[in-house]
Amino acid sequence: MSDEEQPPSRSTYRHGGLREALLEAGIEMAREGGPDAVVLREATRRAGVSPNAAYRHFADREALLKAVSDSCLGFSADRIERELAEHPPTGPGGTPTEADARAMLRAVGLGYLAFAREEPGLFRTAYSVPDDLSHAFDPAKAGRAGRTPFQLVGIALDAMVETGAMPAARRQNAEFLAWATVHGLGMLIIDGPLRGLDDRMVDFATSRLLDMVDRGL
Amino acid sequence: MSDEEQPPSRSTYRHGGLREALLEAGIEMAREGGPDAVVLREATRRAGVSPNAAYRHFADREALLKAVSDSCLGFSADRIERELAEHPPTGPGGTPTEADARAMLRAVGLGYLAFAREEPGLFRTAYSVPDDLSHAFDPAKAGRAGRTPFQLVGIALDAMVETGAMPAARRQNAEFLAWATVHGLGMLIIDGPLRGLDDRMVDFATSRLLDMVDRGL
DNA sequence: ACGCTCTTGTGGACAGCGTACACATGGCGC
DNA sequence: GCGCCATGTGTACGCTGTCCACAAGAGCGT
């Protein structure tokens, strides 16, 4: 037995990493039940601490939820990065070709939707807290590679323009269009009318949607 | 003073229209604060009835929320119908031309997004309850004209195919693509990164998005 | 006309939640 | 070595959803 971490009891009066422990507990609850399942008291219970201790690290339940939500965006970024990693640029010197750029954008969409399907609770939680553009690059929302989902879409779109796969005139704010499209399908799949469709159907819809983006952007 | 309806007191033991009153109260709460603001006890209070009375009409809070959610979908349909009404078919005998079909689809999207912006609480509530395709035509989700939002997209898409604005091969399941796109933008506008953007910017993004759908479907 | 029954509303209770306030603990800087 | 202040505890309050036993009375069959 080490120094601290066992929920049942701890030796020191101070917890040592309570904020982290509460966040972790919150993420676990979100994973299983979405944003509504993130319960402050339960988080303190799991951390082996009294309910009020949480207030030393989070202003209120909403603040904890916000932190959990940011982490979820980070996980989403990780999933997208993983998909991107499977399509490295094929051009000379690592520069992307036009086909690479299209593959990148597609990978971002696939990763985004894969995350929604694999971790619906976290996905819902990620977008359960109102936010705005000014925080789109907040490091708290970044994945392990340090990039937020928003940045990843942007990178793919930049490659589209650089390789001529997309007219530069349409580049501005194109993040929103690509994002909205994929986000909407994600919501429809996990909570909306597409819920319960078998995987092949969902894969098909995903593919069709990404085709549409590719054609229409 | 008539027979019943005043919150403070009522003469008869029976309320007479409690289910409707609770639903109405729920809608009002959803309008102001989204799904989480739909509180069972508060609804009974507004209806001038004891908390438990609600259980004679709804199995639990979730059931009330579901009913409110369905009503919200109906309101959404109403808003879309209003937008559609502004673009009646111009062809001979009321048959739509290709341009009409495009205008119809655009009107559906515009109406959908207008609803999201005008009634964000109701919009969020509409999609806060998990659902699936088998209920897409449930009359409870229909607007005053008797058609659900899902049906309205379908109608516009049918017109697109009939007038040759869209290849028939792409018709199947195209509802999902159109819907997902517009739904995603709606979410981004009211809760996501696009929150707080001024109206002109949002209008612009909306227009660009609908262009994309038109080109890419 | 009468009484039974079934639906609808009431009253009281309970556990769980978020959160406020006063208090305890003890690690760290002087 | 001492005192401060960040961190954790205890108690309490009002609110929620929901369960149970009970009351009221509308509407039916006889």
Coordinates of C-alpha atoms (C1' of nucleotides) in Angstrom, one line a residue:
Chain A
M1 CA 0.0 0.0 0.0
S2 CA 1.3 3.4 -1.0
D3 CA 0.5 6.8 0.4
E4 CA -3.0 7.8 -0.7
E5 CA -5.7 6.9 -3.3
Q6 CA -7.8 4.2 -1.7
P7 CA -11.4 5.4 -1.5
P8 CA -12.2 3.7 1.8
S9 CA -9.7 5.6 3.9
R10 CA -6.7 7.8 3.7
S11 CA -4.0 8.5 6.2
T12 CA -3.3 12.2 5.7
Y13 CA -5.9 14.9 6.4
R14 CA -5.2 16.4 3.0
H15 CA -6.3 14.4 0.0
G16 CA -3.4 15.5 -2.2
G17 CA -5.2 15.4 -5.5
L18 CA -8.8 16.0 -4.8
R19 CA -9.5 18.2 -7.8
E20 CA -8.2 15.5 -10.1
A21 CA -10.0 12.8 -8.3
L22 CA -13.3 14.6 -8.5
L23 CA -12.8 15.3 -12.2
E24 CA -12.0 11.6 -12.8
A25 CA -15.1 10.5 -10.9
G26 CA -17.1 13.0 -12.9
I27 CA -15.8 11.7 -16.2
E28 CA -16.7 8.2 -15.2
M29 CA -20.2 9.2 -14.3
A30 CA -20.6 11.1 -17.5
R31 CA -19.4 8.1 -19.5
E32 CA -22.2 6.0 -18.0
G33 CA -25.0 8.4 -17.9
G34 CA -24.2 11.7 -19.7
P35 CA -24.2 15.1 -18.2
D36 CA -27.2 14.6 -15.9
A37 CA -25.4 11.7 -14.2
V38 CA -22.6 14.0 -13.1
V39 CA -23.5 14.3 -9.4
L40 CA -21.4 16.3 -7.1
R41 CA -22.0 14.4 -3.9
E42 CA -21.4 11.1 -5.7
A43 CA -18.1 12.4 -6.9
T44 CA -17.0 13.3 -3.4
R45 CA -18.1 9.9 -2.2
R46 CA -16.0 8.2 -4.8
A47 CA -13.1 10.4 -3.8
G48 CA -13.6 9.3 -0.2
V49 CA -14.3 12.9 1.0
S50 CA -17.1 14.9 2.5
P51 CA -19.6 16.5 0.1
N52 CA -18.5 20.1 0.9
A53 CA -14.8 19.4 0.2
A54 CA -15.7 19.7 -3.5
Y55 CA -16.4 23.4 -3.0
R56 CA -12.7 24.1 -2.4
H57 CA -12.0 23.1 -6.0
F58 CA -15.2 23.9 -7.9
A59 CA -17.5 26.8 -7.4
D60 CA -20.6 24.6 -7.8
R61 CA -21.8 21.6 -9.7
E62 CA -21.9 23.5 -12.9
A63 CA -18.2 24.2 -12.6
L64 CA -17.4 20.6 -12.2
L65 CA -19.6 19.7 -15.1
K66 CA -17.8 22.3 -17.2
A67 CA -14.4 20.8 -16.3
V68 CA -15.7 17.3 -17.2
S69 CA -17.1 18.7 -20.4
D70 CA -13.7 20.2 -21.4
S71 CA -12.0 16.9 -20.7
C72 CA -14.6 15.2 -23.0
L73 CA -13.6 17.6 -25.8
G74 CA -10.0 16.6 -25.2
F75 CA -11.0 12.9 -25.5
S76 CA -12.8 13.7 -28.7
A77 CA -9.7 15.3 -30.0
D78 CA -7.7 12.2 -29.1
R79 CA -10.1 10.1 -31.1
I80 CA -9.8 12.3 -34.1
E81 CA -6.0 12.4 -33.9
R82 CA -6.0 8.6 -33.9
E83 CA -8.1 8.6 -37.1
L84 CA -5.8 11.2 -38.7
A85 CA -2.8 9.1 -37.8
E86 CA -4.0 6.4 -40.1
H87 CA -3.8 8.7 -43.1
P88 CA -0.4 10.3 -43.1
P89 CA 0.4 12.5 -46.1
T90 CA 1.8 10.7 -49.0
G91 CA 3.3 13.6 -50.9
P92 CA 7.1 14.2 -51.2
G93 CA 8.6 15.5 -48.0
G94 CA 5.5 14.9 -46.0
T95 CA 3.5 17.5 -47.8
P96 CA -0.1 16.5 -48.4
T97 CA -1.6 15.9 -51.8
E98 CA -5.1 16.9 -52.7
A99 CA -6.2 13.3 -52.0
D100 CA -4.5 13.5 -48.7
A101 CA -6.3 16.6 -47.8
R102 CA -9.7 15.0 -48.6
A103 CA -8.7 12.0 -46.6
M104 CA -7.7 14.2 -43.7
L105 CA -11.1 16.0 -43.6
R106 CA -12.8 12.7 -43.9
A107 CA -10.7 11.3 -41.0
V108 CA -11.7 14.2 -38.8
G109 CA -15.3 13.5 -39.5
L110 CA -14.9 9.8 -39.0
G111 CA -13.1 10.3 -35.7
Y112 CA -15.7 12.7 -34.5
L113 CA -18.5 10.3 -35.2
A114 CA -16.6 7.3 -34.0
F115 CA -16.2 9.1 -30.6
A116 CA -19.9 9.8 -30.6
R117 CA -20.8 6.2 -31.1
E118 CA -18.1 4.7 -28.8
E119 CA -18.6 7.1 -25.9
P120 CA -22.1 8.6 -26.2
G121 CA -22.1 9.7 -22.6
L122 CA -18.9 11.6 -23.0
F123 CA -20.0 13.0 -26.3
R124 CA -23.2 14.4 -24.9
T125 CA -21.4 15.8 -22.0
A126 CA -18.9 17.5 -24.2
Y127 CA -21.6 19.7 -25.7
S128 CA -23.9 20.0 -22.7
V129 CA -22.3 23.1 -21.4
P130 CA -22.9 26.3 -23.3
D131 CA -19.8 27.8 -24.8
D132 CA -18.6 30.2 -27.4
L133 CA -15.9 30.8 -30.0
S134 CA -13.6 32.7 -27.7
H135 CA -12.8 29.4 -25.9
A136 CA -12.4 27.2 -28.9
F137 CA -8.6 27.1 -28.4
D138 CA -8.7 26.7 -24.6
P139 CA -5.9 24.2 -23.7
A140 CA -8.3 22.5 -21.3
K141 CA -10.2 21.3 -24.4
A142 CA -7.2 19.9 -26.1
G143 CA -6.2 16.3 -26.5
R144 CA -2.9 14.8 -25.6
A145 CA -1.4 16.3 -28.7
G146 CA -2.4 19.7 -27.6
R147 CA -5.0 20.4 -30.2
T148 CA -8.7 21.0 -29.8
P149 CA -11.3 19.4 -32.1
F150 CA -11.9 22.9 -33.5
Q151 CA -8.3 23.2 -34.4
L152 CA -8.2 19.8 -36.1
V153 CA -11.1 20.7 -38.4
G154 CA -9.3 23.9 -39.2
I155 CA -6.0 22.1 -40.1
A156 CA -7.8 19.7 -42.4
L157 CA -9.6 22.6 -44.1
D158 CA -6.4 24.5 -44.6
A159 CA -4.9 21.4 -46.3
M160 CA -7.9 21.4 -48.6
V161 CA -7.3 24.9 -49.7
E162 CA -3.5 24.5 -50.0
T163 CA -3.9 21.5 -52.2
G164 CA -6.6 23.1 -54.3
A165 CA -9.3 20.6 -53.2
M166 CA -11.4 23.6 -52.1
P167 CA -11.6 27.1 -53.4
A168 CA -10.0 29.6 -51.0
A169 CA -13.0 31.8 -51.2
R170 CA -15.0 29.3 -49.3
R171 CA -12.4 28.7 -46.6
Q172 CA -13.6 31.4 -44.1
N173 CA -15.8 30.0 -41.4
A174 CA -15.9 26.7 -43.2
E175 CA -15.1 25.0 -39.8
F176 CA -18.7 25.7 -38.8
L177 CA -20.2 24.0 -41.8
A178 CA -18.1 20.9 -41.5
W179 CA -18.5 20.8 -37.8
A180 CA -22.3 21.4 -37.8
T181 CA -22.8 18.6 -40.4
V182 CA -20.9 16.0 -38.5
H183 CA -22.1 17.1 -35.1
G184 CA -25.7 16.9 -36.2
L185 CA -25.3 13.4 -37.5
G186 CA -23.7 12.5 -34.2
M187 CA -26.6 13.8 -32.2
L188 CA -29.1 12.0 -34.5
I189 CA -27.3 8.8 -34.1
I190 CA -27.0 8.7 -30.3
D191 CA -30.3 10.4 -29.2
G192 CA -32.3 11.1 -32.3
P193 CA -34.2 9.2 -35.0
L194 CA -31.1 7.2 -36.1
R195 CA -30.8 5.6 -32.7
G196 CA -30.9 1.9 -32.8
L197 CA -30.0 1.6 -36.5
D198 CA -27.6 -1.2 -37.1
D199 CA -23.9 -0.4 -37.5
R200 CA -23.9 -0.9 -41.3
M201 CA -26.7 1.6 -41.8
V202 CA -24.9 4.2 -39.6
D203 CA -21.7 3.6 -41.5
F204 CA -23.5 4.1 -44.7
A205 CA -25.1 7.3 -43.5
T206 CA -21.8 8.6 -42.3
S207 CA -20.2 7.9 -45.6
R208 CA -23.0 9.6 -47.5
L209 CA -22.7 12.6 -45.2
L210 CA -19.0 13.0 -45.7
D211 CA -19.5 12.7 -49.4
M212 CA -21.9 15.5 -49.2
V213 CA -19.5 17.7 -47.3
D214 CA -16.8 16.9 -49.8
R215 CA -19.0 17.9 -52.7
G216 CA -20.7 20.8 -51.2
L217 CA -18.2 22.6 -49.0
Chain B
M1 CA -65.5 33.8 -13.4
S2 CA -66.2 30.6 -15.1
D3 CA -66.0 27.1 -13.8
E4 CA -62.3 26.1 -13.4
E5 CA -58.9 27.2 -14.4
Q6 CA -57.7 29.8 -11.8
P7 CA -54.5 28.5 -10.1
P8 CA -55.4 29.9 -6.6
S9 CA -58.5 27.8 -6.1
R10 CA -60.9 25.6 -7.9
S11 CA -64.4 24.7 -6.9
T12 CA -64.7 21.1 -8.1
Y13 CA -62.6 18.3 -6.6
R14 CA -61.7 17.2 -10.1
H15 CA -59.5 19.6 -12.1
G16 CA -61.0 18.8 -15.4
G17 CA -58.0 19.2 -17.6
L18 CA -55.0 18.5 -15.4
R19 CA -53.0 16.6 -18.0
E20 CA -53.2 19.5 -20.4
A21 CA -52.5 22.0 -17.7
L22 CA -49.3 20.1 -16.6
L23 CA -48.2 19.9 -20.2
E24 CA -48.8 23.6 -20.7
A25 CA -46.8 24.4 -17.5
G26 CA -44.0 22.1 -18.7
I27 CA -43.8 23.8 -22.0
E28 CA -43.6 27.2 -20.4
M29 CA -40.7 26.0 -18.1
A30 CA -39.0 24.4 -21.1
R31 CA -39.3 27.6 -23.0
E32 CA -37.5 29.5 -20.3
G33 CA -34.9 27.0 -19.2
G34 CA -34.7 24.0 -21.5
P35 CA -35.3 20.4 -20.5
D36 CA -33.7 20.6 -17.0
A37 CA -36.1 23.4 -16.1
V38 CA -39.1 21.0 -16.5
V39 CA -39.8 20.3 -12.9
L40 CA -42.7 18.1 -11.9
R41 CA -43.6 19.7 -8.6
E42 CA -43.5 23.2 -10.1
A43 CA -45.9 22.1 -12.8
T44 CA -48.3 20.8 -10.3
R45 CA -47.9 24.1 -8.3
R46 CA -48.8 26.1 -11.4
A47 CA -51.8 23.9 -12.0
G48 CA -52.9 24.5 -8.5
V49 CA -52.8 20.8 -7.5
S50 CA -50.8 18.6 -5.1
P51 CA -47.5 17.2 -6.3
N52 CA -48.8 13.6 -6.5
A53 CA -51.7 14.4 -8.7
A54 CA -49.3 14.5 -11.6
Y55 CA -48.8 10.7 -11.3
R56 CA -52.3 10.1 -12.4
H57 CA -51.4 11.5 -15.8
F58 CA -47.7 10.8 -16.2
A59 CA -45.7 7.8 -15.0
D60 CA -42.9 10.0 -13.8
R61 CA -41.0 13.2 -14.6
E62 CA -39.5 11.6 -17.7
A63 CA -42.9 10.9 -19.1
L64 CA -43.9 14.5 -18.6
L65 CA -40.7 15.6 -20.3
K66 CA -41.4 13.3 -23.2
A67 CA -44.8 14.8 -23.7
V68 CA -43.3 18.3 -23.6
S69 CA -40.6 17.2 -26.0
D70 CA -43.2 15.9 -28.5
S71 CA -45.1 19.2 -28.3
C72 CA -41.9 21.0 -29.0
L73 CA -41.4 19.0 -32.2
G74 CA -44.9 20.0 -33.1
F75 CA -44.0 23.7 -32.6
S76 CA -41.0 23.2 -34.7
A77 CA -43.1 21.8 -37.5
D78 CA -45.4 24.8 -37.2
R79 CA -42.5 27.1 -37.7
I80 CA -41.3 25.2 -40.7
E81 CA -44.8 25.2 -42.2
R82 CA -44.9 29.0 -41.8
E83 CA -41.6 29.3 -43.7
L84 CA -42.9 26.9 -46.4
A85 CA -46.1 28.9 -46.8
E86 CA -44.0 31.9 -48.0
H87 CA -42.8 29.9 -51.0
P88 CA -45.8 28.4 -52.7
P89 CA -45.2 26.5 -55.9
T90 CA -45.2 28.7 -58.9
G91 CA -45.7 26.1 -61.6
P92 CA -48.9 25.6 -63.6
G93 CA -51.6 24.0 -61.5
G94 CA -49.7 24.3 -58.3
T95 CA -47.0 21.8 -59.3
P96 CA -43.6 22.8 -58.1
T97 CA -40.8 23.7 -60.5
E98 CA -37.2 22.8 -59.9
A99 CA -36.6 26.2 -58.4
D100 CA -39.7 25.7 -56.2
A101 CA -38.3 22.4 -54.9
R102 CA -35.0 24.0 -54.0
A103 CA -36.8 26.8 -52.3
M104 CA -38.9 24.4 -50.4
L105 CA -35.9 22.5 -49.0
R106 CA -34.3 25.8 -48.2
A107 CA -37.5 26.9 -46.4
V108 CA -37.5 23.8 -44.3
G109 CA -33.9 24.4 -43.2
L110 CA -34.6 28.1 -42.6
G111 CA -37.7 27.3 -40.5
Y112 CA -35.9 24.7 -38.5
L113 CA -33.1 27.1 -37.7
A114 CA -35.4 30.0 -37.1
F115 CA -37.2 27.9 -34.5
A116 CA -33.8 27.0 -32.8
R117 CA -32.9 30.7 -32.6
E118 CA -36.3 32.0 -31.6
E119 CA -37.1 29.3 -29.0
P120 CA -33.8 27.8 -27.9
G121 CA -35.3 26.3 -24.8
L122 CA -38.0 24.5 -26.7
F123 CA -35.6 23.4 -29.4
R124 CA -33.2 21.9 -26.8
T125 CA -36.2 20.2 -25.1
A126 CA -37.4 18.8 -28.4
Y127 CA -34.2 16.7 -28.8
S128 CA -33.5 16.0 -25.2
V129 CA -35.4 12.8 -25.0
P130 CA -33.9 9.8 -26.8
D131 CA -36.1 8.6 -29.6
D132 CA -35.9 6.5 -32.7
L133 CA -37.1 6.3 -36.3
S134 CA -40.2 4.2 -35.4
H135 CA -41.8 7.2 -33.8
A136 CA -40.9 9.8 -36.5
F137 CA -44.5 10.0 -37.7
D138 CA -46.1 10.0 -34.2
P139 CA -49.1 12.4 -34.4
A140 CA -48.0 13.8 -31.0
K141 CA -45.0 15.2 -32.8
A142 CA -47.0 16.9 -35.6
G143 CA -47.8 20.5 -35.9
R144 CA -51.2 22.0 -36.4
A145 CA -51.1 20.9 -40.1
G146 CA -50.7 17.3 -38.9
R147 CA -47.2 16.9 -40.2
T148 CA -44.0 16.1 -38.2
P149 CA -40.7 17.9 -39.0
F150 CA -39.4 14.6 -40.4
Q151 CA -42.3 14.4 -42.8
L152 CA -41.7 18.0 -44.0
V153 CA -38.1 17.3 -44.9
G154 CA -39.3 14.2 -46.8
I155 CA -41.8 16.2 -48.7
A156 CA -39.3 18.8 -49.8
L157 CA -36.8 16.1 -50.8
D158 CA -39.5 14.3 -52.8
A159 CA -40.1 17.5 -54.7
M160 CA -36.4 17.8 -55.4
V161 CA -36.4 14.4 -57.0
E162 CA -39.7 14.9 -58.9
T163 CA -38.4 18.1 -60.5
G164 CA -35.0 16.7 -61.2
A165 CA -33.2 18.9 -58.8
M166 CA -31.7 15.9 -57.2
P167 CA -30.9 12.4 -58.7
A168 CA -33.3 9.8 -57.5
A169 CA -30.5 7.5 -56.6
R170 CA -29.6 9.8 -53.8
R171 CA -33.1 10.1 -52.4
Q172 CA -33.1 7.2 -50.0
N173 CA -32.3 8.3 -46.4
A174 CA -31.5 11.8 -47.6
E175 CA -33.7 13.0 -44.8
F176 CA -30.9 12.1 -42.4
L177 CA -28.3 14.1 -44.2
A178 CA -30.4 17.2 -44.6
W179 CA -31.6 17.0 -41.1
A180 CA -28.3 16.3 -39.5
T181 CA -26.7 19.2 -41.2
V182 CA -29.3 21.7 -40.1
H183 CA -29.7 20.2 -36.7
G184 CA -26.0 20.5 -36.1
L185 CA -25.9 24.1 -37.0
G186 CA -28.8 24.7 -34.7
M187 CA -27.0 23.1 -31.8
L188 CA -23.8 25.0 -32.5
I189 CA -25.7 28.3 -32.6
I190 CA -27.6 28.0 -29.4
D191 CA -25.1 26.1 -27.2
G192 CA -21.9 25.7 -29.1
P193 CA -19.1 27.8 -30.5
L194 CA -21.5 30.0 -32.6
R195 CA -23.3 31.2 -29.5
G196 CA -23.2 34.9 -29.2
L197 CA -22.4 35.6 -32.8
D198 CA -24.4 38.5 -34.1
D199 CA -27.5 37.8 -36.2
R200 CA -25.9 38.7 -39.5
M201 CA -23.1 36.2 -39.0
V202 CA -25.5 33.5 -38.1
D203 CA -27.6 34.4 -41.1
F204 CA -24.6 34.1 -43.3
A205 CA -23.5 30.7 -41.8
T206 CA -27.1 29.5 -42.3
S207 CA -27.1 30.5 -45.9
R208 CA -23.7 29.0 -46.6
L209 CA -24.8 25.7 -44.9
L210 CA -28.0 25.5 -47.0
D211 CA -25.9 26.2 -50.1
M212 CA -23.7 23.3 -49.2
V213 CA -26.7 21.0 -48.8
D214 CA -28.1 22.1 -52.1
R215 CA -24.8 21.4 -53.8
G216 CA -23.8 18.3 -52.0
L217 CA -27.0 16.3 -51.4
Chain C
dA1 C1' -82.8 6.3 -6.1
dC2 C1' -79.2 4.2 -4.2
dG3 C1' -74.9 2.3 -3.4
dC4 C1' -70.4 0.5 -5.5
dT5 C1' -66.5 1.2 -7.8
dC6 C1' -63.0 3.2 -10.2
dT7 C1' -60.7 7.4 -11.3
dT8 C1' -58.7 11.3 -9.7
dG9 C1' -56.7 14.3 -6.2
dT10 C1' -54.6 14.7 -1.1
dG11 C1' -51.4 14.2 2.9
dG12 C1' -47.4 12.6 4.9
dA13 C1' -43.0 10.6 4.5
dC14 C1' -38.4 9.5 2.7
dA15 C1' -34.0 9.6 0.5
dG16 C1' -31.0 12.2 -2.3
dC17 C1' -29.5 16.4 -4.2
dG18 C1' -27.0 21.2 -4.2
dT19 C1' -25.3 24.4 -1.2
dA20 C1' -24.5 27.7 2.9
dC21 C1' -22.2 28.5 7.4
dA22 C1' -19.4 27.6 11.2
dC23 C1' -15.6 24.9 12.6
dA24 C1' -11.4 21.5 12.6
dT25 C1' -6.8 20.2 10.8
dG26 C1' -2.3 20.7 9.8
dG27 C1' 1.5 22.0 6.0
dC28 C1' 4.2 25.9 5.0
dG29 C1' 6.4 30.3 5.3
dC30 C1' 8.2 33.6 8.7
Chain D
dG1 C1' 8.5 27.1 16.7
dC2 C1' 4.4 29.5 15.6
dG3 C1' 0.6 31.2 13.3
dC4 C1' -1.8 31.7 9.0
dC5 C1' -4.6 30.0 5.5
dA6 C1' -5.7 26.5 2.2
dT7 C1' -8.2 22.4 2.6
dG8 C1' -11.5 19.1 4.6
dT9 C1' -15.6 18.2 8.1
dG10 C1' -20.4 18.6 10.3
dT11 C1' -24.7 20.2 10.5
dA12 C1' -28.5 22.1 8.4
dC13 C1' -32.0 23.9 5.0
dG14 C1' -34.9 23.8 1.1
dC15 C1' -35.8 21.6 -3.0
dT16 C1' -36.6 17.6 -5.8
dG17 C1' -38.8 12.9 -7.4
dT18 C1' -41.5 9.3 -5.8
dC19 C1' -43.9 5.8 -2.6
dC20 C1' -47.9 4.7 0.4
dA21 C1' -52.4 5.0 2.4
dC22 C1' -56.4 7.6 2.2
dA23 C1' -60.4 10.9 0.6
dA24 C1' -63.8 12.6 -2.7
dG25 C1' -67.0 12.1 -5.8
dA26 C1' -68.6 11.1 -10.9
dG27 C1' -70.8 7.6 -13.2
dC28 C1' -72.4 3.2 -13.5
dG29 C1' -75.7 -0.9 -12.8
dT30 C1' -79.4 -2.4 -10.5

